[in-house]
């Protein structure tokens, strides 16, 4: 879990509010990385679960020496 401090302006006079004024740059980078990680985790398939399920046995013919 990632936590960070957000500093909202006390009043809003119709001026633009920039991200650099709300959070510090190093915290903003951590926020962006955490957000990207959440997005990637939802987009990447689970590598632990196999994509192919084997439904039957495979038999190979063996030549007997007679």
Tab-separated table of N, CA, C and O in Angstrom:
chain	number	residue	atom	x	y	z
A	1	UNK	N	0.852	-1.170	0.000
A	1	UNK	CA	0.000	0.000	0.000
A	1	UNK	C	0.897	1.232	0.000
A	1	UNK	O	1.915	1.260	0.678
A	2	UNK	N	0.510	2.243	-0.742
A	2	UNK	CA	1.286	3.473	-0.841
A	2	UNK	C	0.471	4.627	-0.277
A	2	UNK	O	-0.690	4.809	-0.641
A	3	UNK	N	1.077	5.381	0.614
A	3	UNK	CA	0.428	6.537	1.211
A	3	UNK	C	1.232	7.779	0.902
A	3	UNK	O	2.456	7.738	0.863
A	4	UNK	N	0.556	8.917	0.712
A	4	UNK	CA	1.246	10.170	0.491
A	4	UNK	C	0.350	11.314	0.941
A	4	UNK	O	-0.847	11.156	1.136
A	5	UNK	N	0.950	12.485	1.131
A	5	UNK	CA	0.235	13.664	1.601
A	5	UNK	C	-0.165	14.534	0.424
A	5	UNK	O	0.626	14.765	-0.480
A	6	UNK	N	-1.400	15.019	0.451
A	6	UNK	CA	-1.920	15.906	-0.583
A	6	UNK	C	-2.232	17.249	0.073
A	6	UNK	O	-2.909	17.303	1.097
A	7	UNK	N	-1.727	18.328	-0.512
A	7	UNK	CA	-1.945	19.672	0.026
A	7	UNK	C	-2.824	20.467	-0.931
A	7	UNK	O	-2.341	21.009	-1.925
A	8	UNK	N	-4.128	20.552	-0.639
A	8	UNK	CA	-5.027	21.329	-1.474
A	8	UNK	C	-4.947	22.796	-1.072
A	8	UNK	O	-4.772	23.110	0.111
A	9	UNK	N	-5.100	23.706	-2.024
A	9	UNK	CA	-5.093	25.131	-1.688
A	9	UNK	C	-6.287	25.479	-0.788
A	9	UNK	O	-7.351	24.868	-0.895
A	10	UNK	N	-6.102	26.464	0.082
A	10	UNK	CA	-7.183	26.837	0.991
A	10	UNK	C	-8.323	27.533	0.261
A	10	UNK	O	-9.473	27.441	0.665
A	11	UNK	N	-8.015	28.278	-0.806
A	11	UNK	CA	-9.082	28.920	-1.571
A	11	UNK	C	-8.797	28.765	-3.063
A	11	UNK	O	-7.653	28.577	-3.481
A	12	UNK	N	-9.855	28.823	-3.828
A	12	UNK	CA	-9.748	28.672	-5.271
A	12	UNK	C	-10.350	29.914	-5.918
A	12	UNK	O	-11.546	30.186	-5.770
A	13	UNK	N	-9.509	30.694	-6.608
A	13	UNK	CA	-9.950	31.948	-7.215
A	13	UNK	C	-10.163	31.817	-8.719
A	13	UNK	O	-10.104	32.798	-9.442
A	14	UNK	N	-10.375	30.619	-9.205
A	14	UNK	CA	-10.548	30.424	-10.631
A	14	UNK	C	-9.221	30.230	-11.352
A	14	UNK	O	-9.183	30.075	-12.566
A	15	UNK	N	-8.119	30.253	-10.614
A	15	UNK	CA	-6.807	30.026	-11.208
A	15	UNK	C	-6.573	28.529	-11.349
A	15	UNK	O	-7.195	27.725	-10.672
A	16	UNK	N	-5.657	28.194	-12.219
A	16	UNK	CA	-5.321	26.782	-12.413
A	16	UNK	C	-4.586	26.248	-11.195
A	16	UNK	O	-3.773	26.938	-10.589
A	17	UNK	N	-4.890	25.009	-10.858
A	17	UNK	CA	-4.176	24.319	-9.781
A	17	UNK	C	-3.347	23.238	-10.448
A	17	UNK	O	-3.880	22.383	-11.158
A	18	UNK	N	-2.057	23.241	-10.225
A	18	UNK	CA	-1.147	22.295	-10.856
A	18	UNK	C	-0.778	21.192	-9.875
A	18	UNK	O	-0.767	21.399	-8.650
A	19	UNK	N	-0.474	20.039	-10.424
A	19	UNK	CA	-0.105	18.893	-9.605
A	19	UNK	C	1.126	19.191	-8.759
A	19	UNK	O	1.212	18.767	-7.612
A	20	UNK	N	2.064	19.968	-9.294
A	20	UNK	CA	3.284	20.301	-8.550
A	20	UNK	C	2.979	21.113	-7.292
A	20	UNK	O	3.756	21.105	-6.338
A	21	UNK	N	1.833	21.802	-7.268
A	21	UNK	CA	1.441	22.581	-6.093
A	21	UNK	C	0.711	21.726	-5.057
A	21	UNK	O	0.579	22.135	-3.905
A	22	UNK	N	0.247	20.558	-5.461
A	22	UNK	CA	-0.525	19.703	-4.560
A	22	UNK	C	0.361	18.675	-3.865
A	22	UNK	O	0.246	18.447	-2.668
A	23	UNK	N	1.256	18.029	-4.627
A	23	UNK	CA	2.158	17.034	-4.040
A	23	UNK	C	3.583	17.316	-4.504
A	23	UNK	O	3.803	17.899	-5.560
A	24	UNK	N	4.547	16.873	-3.691
A	24	UNK	CA	5.959	17.065	-4.022
A	24	UNK	C	6.346	16.173	-5.194
A	24	UNK	O	5.681	15.177	-5.493
A	25	UNK	N	7.438	16.519	-5.869
A	25	UNK	CA	7.847	15.781	-7.067
A	25	UNK	C	8.191	14.333	-6.763
A	25	UNK	O	7.761	13.421	-7.467
A	26	UNK	N	8.950	14.085	-5.700
A	26	UNK	CA	9.335	12.701	-5.390
A	26	UNK	C	8.115	11.868	-4.998
A	26	UNK	O	8.002	10.707	-5.350
A	27	UNK	N	7.160	12.470	-4.300
A	27	UNK	CA	5.927	11.762	-3.947
A	27	UNK	C	5.074	11.559	-5.197
A	27	UNK	O	4.428	10.527	-5.363
A	28	UNK	N	5.084	12.541	-6.097
A	28	UNK	CA	4.341	12.424	-7.343
A	28	UNK	C	4.856	11.282	-8.200
A	28	UNK	O	4.081	10.570	-8.839
A	29	UNK	N	6.171	11.095	-8.208
A	29	UNK	CA	6.752	9.979	-8.953
A	29	UNK	C	6.318	8.649	-8.348
A	29	UNK	O	5.966	7.709	-9.064
A	30	UNK	N	6.323	8.566	-7.026
A	30	UNK	CA	5.864	7.334	-6.365
A	30	UNK	C	4.393	7.081	-6.671
A	30	UNK	O	3.973	5.950	-6.893
A	31	UNK	N	3.597	8.158	-6.679
A	31	UNK	CA	2.172	8.036	-7.003
A	31	UNK	C	1.986	7.505	-8.419
A	31	UNK	O	1.184	6.601	-8.649
A	32	UNK	N	2.731	8.065	-9.371
A	32	UNK	CA	2.616	7.627	-10.767
A	32	UNK	C	3.038	6.173	-10.923
A	32	UNK	O	2.399	5.410	-11.647
A	33	UNK	N	4.117	5.778	-10.232
A	33	UNK	CA	4.559	4.385	-10.318
A	33	UNK	C	3.530	3.440	-9.716
A	33	UNK	O	3.260	2.371	-10.257
A	34	UNK	N	2.944	3.834	-8.571
A	34	UNK	CA	1.924	2.988	-7.945
A	34	UNK	C	0.698	2.885	-8.835
A	34	UNK	O	0.108	1.807	-8.979
A	35	UNK	N	0.312	3.986	-9.474
A	35	UNK	CA	-0.836	3.972	-10.373
A	35	UNK	C	-0.557	3.099	-11.595
A	35	UNK	O	-1.407	2.291	-11.995
A	36	UNK	N	0.645	3.214	-12.172
A	36	UNK	CA	1.002	2.376	-13.325
A	36	UNK	C	1.018	0.909	-12.931
A	36	UNK	O	0.604	0.047	-13.705
A	37	UNK	N	1.493	0.605	-11.724
A	37	UNK	CA	1.537	-0.787	-11.265
A	37	UNK	C	0.127	-1.367	-11.160
A	37	UNK	O	-0.132	-2.507	-11.556
A	38	UNK	N	-0.797	-0.575	-10.635
A	38	UNK	CA	-2.184	-1.029	-10.535
A	38	UNK	C	-2.771	-1.300	-11.917
A	38	UNK	O	-3.477	-2.284	-12.116
A	39	UNK	N	-2.469	-0.444	-12.873
A	39	UNK	CA	-2.980	-0.627	-14.236
A	39	UNK	C	-2.374	-1.874	-14.866
A	39	UNK	O	-3.074	-2.681	-15.479
A	40	UNK	N	-1.060	-2.053	-14.711
A	40	UNK	CA	-0.388	-3.228	-15.284
A	40	UNK	C	-0.921	-4.511	-14.655
A	40	UNK	O	-1.145	-5.501	-15.349
A	41	UNK	N	-1.153	-4.491	-13.341
A	41	UNK	CA	-1.664	-5.686	-12.671
A	41	UNK	C	-3.036	-6.090	-13.191
A	41	UNK	O	-3.377	-7.270	-13.188
A	42	UNK	N	-3.826	-5.128	-13.644
A	42	UNK	CA	-5.141	-5.479	-14.172
A	42	UNK	C	-5.070	-5.921	-15.621
A	42	UNK	O	-5.992	-6.568	-16.107
A	43	UNK	N	-3.980	-5.609	-16.332
A	43	UNK	CA	-3.878	-5.907	-17.746
A	43	UNK	C	-3.105	-7.185	-18.051
A	43	UNK	O	-3.280	-7.773	-19.112
A	44	UNK	N	-2.249	-7.622	-17.155
A	44	UNK	CA	-1.405	-8.792	-17.388
A	44	UNK	C	-2.091	-10.030	-16.836
A	44	UNK	O	-2.616	-10.023	-15.722
A	45	UNK	N	-2.091	-11.092	-17.628
A	45	UNK	CA	-2.692	-12.345	-17.179
A	45	UNK	C	-1.874	-12.940	-16.044
A	45	UNK	O	-0.673	-12.709	-15.934
A	46	UNK	N	-2.504	-13.735	-15.236
A	46	UNK	CA	-1.842	-14.415	-14.134
A	46	UNK	C	-0.907	-15.480	-14.694
A	46	UNK	O	-1.349	-16.425	-15.332
A	47	UNK	N	0.381	-15.334	-14.445
A	47	UNK	CA	1.362	-16.274	-14.981
A	47	UNK	C	1.300	-17.620	-14.268
A	47	UNK	O	1.759	-18.628	-14.794
A	48	UNK	N	0.727	-17.655	-13.079
A	48	UNK	CA	0.646	-18.897	-12.321
A	48	UNK	C	-0.394	-19.850	-12.913
A	48	UNK	O	-0.264	-21.053	-12.824
A	49	UNK	N	-1.431	-19.311	-13.511
A	49	UNK	CA	-2.485	-20.151	-14.086
A	49	UNK	C	-2.083	-20.567	-15.498
A	49	UNK	O	-1.745	-19.729	-16.320
A	50	UNK	N	-2.103	-21.853	-15.806
A	50	UNK	CA	-1.719	-22.289	-17.151
A	50	UNK	C	-2.768	-21.890	-18.192
A	50	UNK	O	-3.961	-21.818	-17.901
A	51	UNK	N	-2.310	-21.605	-19.394
A	51	UNK	CA	-3.215	-21.240	-20.480
A	51	UNK	C	-3.814	-22.471	-21.157
A	51	UNK	O	-4.855	-22.376	-21.788
A	52	UNK	N	-3.143	-23.614	-21.036
A	52	UNK	CA	-3.579	-24.831	-21.710
A	52	UNK	C	-3.959	-25.868	-20.656
A	52	UNK	O	-3.205	-26.124	-19.730
A	53	UNK	N	-5.123	-26.451	-20.831
A	53	UNK	CA	-5.545	-27.525	-19.940
A	53	UNK	C	-5.459	-28.819	-20.727
A	53	UNK	O	-5.979	-28.922	-21.833
A	54	UNK	N	-4.801	-29.817	-20.172
A	54	UNK	CA	-4.668	-31.110	-20.829
A	54	UNK	C	-5.888	-31.941	-20.455
A	54	UNK	O	-6.164	-32.186	-19.285
A	55	UNK	N	-6.613	-32.329	-21.472
A	55	UNK	CA	-7.854	-33.049	-21.249
A	55	UNK	C	-7.689	-34.570	-21.360
A	55	UNK	O	-8.550	-35.300	-20.921
A	56	UNK	N	-6.625	-35.043	-21.980
A	56	UNK	CA	-6.454	-36.482	-22.127
A	56	UNK	C	-4.965	-36.808	-22.122
A	56	UNK	O	-4.124	-35.934	-22.233
A	57	UNK	N	-4.670	-38.098	-22.051
A	57	UNK	CA	-3.285	-38.560	-22.077
A	57	UNK	C	-2.802	-38.625	-23.517
A	57	UNK	O	-3.588	-38.828	-24.435
A	58	UNK	N	-1.527	-38.481	-23.691
A	58	UNK	CA	-0.924	-38.630	-25.017
A	58	UNK	C	-0.133	-39.931	-24.993
A	58	UNK	O	0.690	-40.157	-24.116
A	59	UNK	N	-0.393	-40.797	-25.979
A	59	UNK	CA	0.281	-42.086	-26.052
A	59	UNK	C	1.201	-42.086	-27.269
A	59	UNK	O	0.792	-41.724	-28.368
A	60	UNK	N	2.427	-42.516	-27.061
A	60	UNK	CA	3.382	-42.626	-28.146
A	60	UNK	C	3.577	-44.105	-28.483
A	60	UNK	O	3.749	-44.929	-27.586
A	61	UNK	N	3.587	-44.450	-29.764
A	61	UNK	CA	3.790	-45.862	-30.119
A	61	UNK	C	5.241	-46.277	-29.863
A	61	UNK	O	6.175	-45.527	-30.125
A	62	UNK	N	5.396	-47.441	-29.320
A	62	UNK	CA	6.725	-47.996	-29.039
A	62	UNK	C	6.885	-49.263	-29.856
A	62	UNK	O	6.008	-50.139	-29.826
A	63	UNK	N	7.985	-49.345	-30.581
A	63	UNK	CA	8.234	-50.549	-31.375
A	63	UNK	C	8.842	-51.613	-30.472
A	63	UNK	O	9.849	-51.378	-29.793
A	64	UNK	N	8.227	-52.784	-30.449
A	64	UNK	CA	8.757	-53.912	-29.675
A	64	UNK	C	9.706	-54.717	-30.554
A	64	UNK	O	9.405	-54.985	-31.704
A	65	UNK	N	10.807	-55.131	-29.987
A	65	UNK	CA	11.747	-55.979	-30.737
A	65	UNK	C	11.254	-57.413	-30.628
A	65	UNK	O	11.160	-57.981	-29.559
A	66	UNK	N	10.977	-58.031	-31.736
A	66	UNK	CA	10.520	-59.430	-31.729
A	66	UNK	C	11.391	-60.289	-32.574
A	66	UNK	O	12.078	-59.997	-33.412
